[in-house]
GROMACS .gro file of C-alpha atoms in nm:
model
  223
    1UNK     CA    1  10.015  11.953  11.779
    2UNK     CA    2  10.015  12.319  11.751
    3UNK     CA    3   9.766  12.528  11.894
    4UNK     CA    4   9.655  12.251  12.165
    5UNK     CA    5   9.554  12.479  12.516
    6UNK     CA    6   9.808  12.339  12.786
    7UNK     CA    7   9.747  12.351  13.160
    8UNK     CA    8   9.972  12.430  13.380
    9UNK     CA    9   9.891  12.366  13.713
   10UNK     CA   10  10.208  12.516  13.937
   11UNK     CA   11  10.217  12.711  14.255
   12UNK     CA   12  10.616  12.836  14.185
   13UNK     CA   13  10.550  13.187  13.989
   14UNK     CA   14  10.906  13.172  13.847
   15UNK     CA   15  10.868  12.787  13.759
   16UNK     CA   16  10.524  12.899  13.634
   17UNK     CA   17  10.625  13.139  13.423
   18UNK     CA   18  10.934  12.977  13.288
   19UNK     CA   19  10.740  12.703  13.180
   20UNK     CA   20  10.450  12.882  12.998
   21UNK     CA   21  10.728  13.107  12.791
   22UNK     CA   22  10.881  12.774  12.658
   23UNK     CA   23  10.527  12.644  12.572
   24UNK     CA   24  10.432  12.885  12.413
   25UNK     CA   25  10.715  12.969  12.217
   26UNK     CA   26  10.634  12.617  12.056
   27UNK     CA   27  10.288  12.747  11.958
   28UNK     CA   28  10.087  12.590  12.232
   29UNK     CA   29   9.776  12.809  12.396
   30UNK     CA   30   9.872  12.786  12.798
   31UNK     CA   31   9.686  12.865  13.098
   32UNK     CA   32   9.815  12.918  13.430
   33UNK     CA   33   9.641  12.810  13.790
   34UNK     CA   34   9.812  12.814  14.133
   35UNK     CA   35   9.595  12.574  14.309
   36UNK     CA   36   9.378  12.273  14.254
   37UNK     CA   37   9.081  12.474  14.339
   38UNK     CA   38   9.162  12.702  14.018
   39UNK     CA   39   9.255  12.379  13.782
   40UNK     CA   40   8.884  12.273  13.898
   41UNK     CA   41   8.747  12.626  13.788
   42UNK     CA   42   8.938  12.636  13.479
   43UNK     CA   43   8.859  12.293  13.322
   44UNK     CA   44   8.494  12.360  13.422
   45UNK     CA   45   8.465  12.669  13.172
   46UNK     CA   46   8.754  12.479  12.943
   47UNK     CA   47   8.900  12.156  12.933
   48UNK     CA   48   9.307  12.149  12.822
   49UNK     CA   49   9.472  11.910  12.589
   50UNK     CA   50   9.704  11.823  12.804
   51UNK     CA   51   9.794  11.902  13.176
   52UNK     CA   52  10.134  11.969  13.373
   53UNK     CA   53  10.083  11.917  13.708
   54UNK     CA   54  10.254  11.969  14.047
   55UNK     CA   55  10.202  11.752  14.299
   56UNK     CA   56  10.259  11.974  14.624
   57UNK     CA   57  10.020  12.264  14.599
   58UNK     CA   58   9.840  12.481  14.830
   59UNK     CA   59   9.521  12.345  14.833
   60UNK     CA   60   9.584  11.965  14.779
   61UNK     CA   61   9.802  11.687  14.683
   62UNK     CA   62   9.801  11.623  14.292
   63UNK     CA   63   9.769  11.292  14.310
   64UNK     CA   64   9.441  11.306  14.443
   65UNK     CA   65   9.342  11.538  14.209
   66UNK     CA   66   9.481  11.307  13.913
   67UNK     CA   67   9.287  11.050  14.076
   68UNK     CA   68   8.974  11.221  14.087
   69UNK     CA   69   9.038  11.317  13.696
   70UNK     CA   70   9.098  10.954  13.627
   71UNK     CA   71   8.758  10.843  13.692
   72UNK     CA   72   8.604  11.032  13.439
   73UNK     CA   73   8.870  11.122  13.185
   74UNK     CA   74   9.193  10.990  13.004
   75UNK     CA   75   9.335  11.372  12.948
   76UNK     CA   76   9.728  11.333  12.953
   77UNK     CA   77   9.906  11.424  13.217
   78UNK     CA   78  10.251  11.502  13.302
   79UNK     CA   79  10.372  11.511  13.670
   80UNK     CA   80  10.622  11.774  13.732
   81UNK     CA   81  10.754  11.722  14.084
   82UNK     CA   82  11.018  11.819  14.331
   83UNK     CA   83  10.935  11.461  14.446
   84UNK     CA   84  11.254  11.260  14.268
   85UNK     CA   85  11.279  10.957  14.422
   86UNK     CA   86  11.219  10.615  14.199
   87UNK     CA   87  10.938  10.506  14.461
   88UNK     CA   88  10.771  10.836  14.371
   89UNK     CA   89  10.819  10.834  13.970
   90UNK     CA   90  10.654  10.456  14.011
   91UNK     CA   91  10.380  10.571  14.234
   92UNK     CA   92  10.273  10.857  14.014
   93UNK     CA   93  10.276  10.673  13.711
   94UNK     CA   94  10.062  10.390  13.876
   95UNK     CA   95   9.838  10.665  14.002
   96UNK     CA   96   9.756  10.743  13.627
   97UNK     CA   97   9.983  10.984  13.508
   98UNK     CA   98  10.076  10.948  13.126
   99UNK     CA   99  10.451  11.081  13.219
  100UNK     CA  100  10.696  11.201  13.484
  101UNK     CA  101  10.947  11.448  13.543
  102UNK     CA  102  11.147  11.542  13.853
  103UNK     CA  103  11.279  11.890  13.916
  104UNK     CA  104  11.509  12.052  13.835
  105UNK     CA  105  11.459  11.994  13.438
  106UNK     CA  106  11.585  12.116  13.133
  107UNK     CA  107  11.333  12.331  12.958
  108UNK     CA  108  11.397  12.169  12.634
  109UNK     CA  109  11.339  11.811  12.792
  110UNK     CA  110  10.946  11.956  12.965
  111UNK     CA  111  10.893  12.093  12.593
  112UNK     CA  112  11.005  11.738  12.416
  113UNK     CA  113  10.753  11.565  12.686
  114UNK     CA  114  10.493  11.786  12.603
  115UNK     CA  115  10.495  11.744  12.234
  116UNK     CA  116  10.534  11.355  12.304
  117UNK     CA  117  10.255  11.347  12.520
  118UNK     CA  118  10.012  11.495  12.291
  119UNK     CA  119  10.153  11.316  11.965
  120UNK     CA  120  10.028  10.964  12.160
  121UNK     CA  121   9.710  11.108  12.266
  122UNK     CA  122   9.682  11.270  11.898
  123UNK     CA  123   9.749  10.916  11.732
  124UNK     CA  124   9.481  10.704  11.965
  125UNK     CA  125   9.256  10.546  11.707
  126UNK     CA  126   8.907  10.664  11.788
  127UNK     CA  127   8.746  10.331  11.690
  128UNK     CA  128   8.869   9.957  11.726
  129UNK     CA  129   8.723   9.659  11.544
  130UNK     CA  130   8.795   9.318  11.661
  131UNK     CA  131   8.507   9.081  11.431
  132UNK     CA  132   8.175   9.179  11.516
  133UNK     CA  133   8.315   9.406  11.806
  134UNK     CA  134   8.334   9.776  11.779
  135UNK     CA  135   8.486   9.994  12.065
  136UNK     CA  136   8.449  10.379  12.049
  137UNK     CA  137   8.742  10.487  12.265
  138UNK     CA  138   8.602  10.859  12.246
  139UNK     CA  139   8.273  10.763  12.442
  140UNK     CA  140   8.372  10.468  12.589
  141UNK     CA  141   8.134  10.268  12.453
  142UNK     CA  142   8.173   9.904  12.326
  143UNK     CA  143   7.936   9.739  12.054
  144UNK     CA  144   7.855   9.395  12.025
  145UNK     CA  145   7.688   9.354  11.611
  146UNK     CA  146   7.564   9.718  11.675
  147UNK     CA  147   7.398   9.672  11.985
  148UNK     CA  148   7.559   9.863  12.288
  149UNK     CA  149   7.693   9.601  12.556
  150UNK     CA  150   7.626   9.846  12.849
  151UNK     CA  151   7.986   9.842  13.025
  152UNK     CA  152   8.065  10.008  13.299
  153UNK     CA  153   8.353  10.303  13.262
  154UNK     CA  154   8.615  10.000  13.415
  155UNK     CA  155   8.449   9.721  13.242
  156UNK     CA  156   8.498   9.910  12.931
  157UNK     CA  157   8.854   9.999  12.987
  158UNK     CA  158   8.961   9.671  13.112
  159UNK     CA  159   8.780   9.482  12.803
  160UNK     CA  160   8.969   9.742  12.558
  161UNK     CA  161   9.309   9.701  12.691
  162UNK     CA  162   9.259   9.337  12.626
  163UNK     CA  163   9.130   9.374  12.279
  164UNK     CA  164   9.464   9.580  12.218
  165UNK     CA  165   9.633   9.328  12.326
  166UNK     CA  166   9.478   9.022  12.143
  167UNK     CA  167   9.641   8.662  12.233
  168UNK     CA  168   9.894   8.837  12.490
  169UNK     CA  169   9.876   8.751  12.830
  170UNK     CA  170   9.818   9.024  13.084
  171UNK     CA  171   9.839   9.005  13.476
  172UNK     CA  172   9.578   9.071  13.680
  173UNK     CA  173   9.821   9.346  13.864
  174UNK     CA  174   9.905   9.477  13.558
  175UNK     CA  175   9.497   9.506  13.420
  176UNK     CA  176   9.434   9.645  13.810
  177UNK     CA  177   9.715   9.937  13.796
  178UNK     CA  178   9.615  10.021  13.443
  179UNK     CA  179   9.259  10.028  13.471
  180UNK     CA  180   9.208  10.118  13.823
  181UNK     CA  181   9.534  10.365  13.807
  182UNK     CA  182   9.653  10.263  14.161
  183UNK     CA  183   9.858   9.967  14.325
  184UNK     CA  184   9.693   9.666  14.360
  185UNK     CA  185   9.866   9.566  14.721
  186UNK     CA  186   9.789   9.218  14.621
  187UNK     CA  187   9.407   9.187  14.609
  188UNK     CA  188   9.289   9.081  14.242
  189UNK     CA  189   8.917   9.063  14.341
  190UNK     CA  190   8.813   9.368  14.130
  191UNK     CA  191   8.970   9.232  13.808
  192UNK     CA  192   8.818   8.875  13.876
  193UNK     CA  193   8.478   8.984  13.920
  194UNK     CA  194   8.523   9.238  13.635
  195UNK     CA  195   8.662   8.980  13.407
  196UNK     CA  196   8.326   8.739  13.515
  197UNK     CA  197   8.052   8.981  13.380
  198UNK     CA  198   8.298   9.068  13.078
  199UNK     CA  199   8.314   8.670  12.935
  200UNK     CA  200   7.915   8.683  13.013
  201UNK     CA  201   7.863   8.995  12.789
  202UNK     CA  202   8.145   8.865  12.561
  203UNK     CA  203   7.875   8.566  12.457
  204UNK     CA  204   7.841   8.523  12.092
  205UNK     CA  205   8.098   8.794  12.001
  206UNK     CA  206   8.354   8.474  11.904
  207UNK     CA  207   8.605   8.628  12.137
  208UNK     CA  208   8.699   8.480  12.495
  209UNK     CA  209   8.940   8.585  12.829
  210UNK     CA  210   9.038   8.319  12.903
  211UNK     CA  211   9.259   8.298  13.214
  212UNK     CA  212   9.624   8.146  13.216
  213UNK     CA  213   9.699   7.973  13.532
  214UNK     CA  214  10.019   8.207  13.674
  215UNK     CA  215  10.024   8.460  13.387
  216UNK     CA  216   9.685   8.654  13.369
  217UNK     CA  217   9.398   8.677  13.108
  218UNK     CA  218   9.423   8.663  12.730
  219UNK     CA  219   9.153   8.801  12.526
  220UNK     CA  220   9.150   8.537  12.180
  221UNK     CA  221   8.912   8.435  11.950
  222UNK     CA  222   8.707   8.115  12.056
  223UNK     CA  223   8.850   7.810  11.952
   0.00000   0.00000   0.00000
């Protein structure tokens, strides 16, 4: 995706400039900031196409910033950090990162990861149709026979994920950690409540969300 705009949030000047150079050589437009405050100020003026985000920053934790971002946006984010354990990686991905790269790293690997991140984002379909249901992925709206279903953000994300995996069982844990973007810690009430509301809103659509005991939830055509 040439000419894509990348925001680098990194407080180490040497790493910051080296990453900027390699990404600019690939044809990307690169902006660099050294703090979360600067990142917020930059994004208020111009939204990037992807973010390369450090975790340990002088004015806060990059994971908290990521959680804040995920409340309103699915912008592709690559975490680039010195936190290199398996638990750190799993936590970063569970908190909403699209990819995770630990320092030190090869610059060619960074470039390839950013390219893959943008390619996945660029190939995501803008509209999904399931019978009389239509999902507008960009606006976060679902329509039943052309009428807005008036879903909340979490309801839309949950229903879209289920619809994208029609006839496949998705566990409550997977739904929660993908939609709410945080570890579930054993409490599935939020998922159960969202599914209950969605079942009512799907009335007349020809589709249902069925719970399979011990397995999860399945989006399928009504029998």
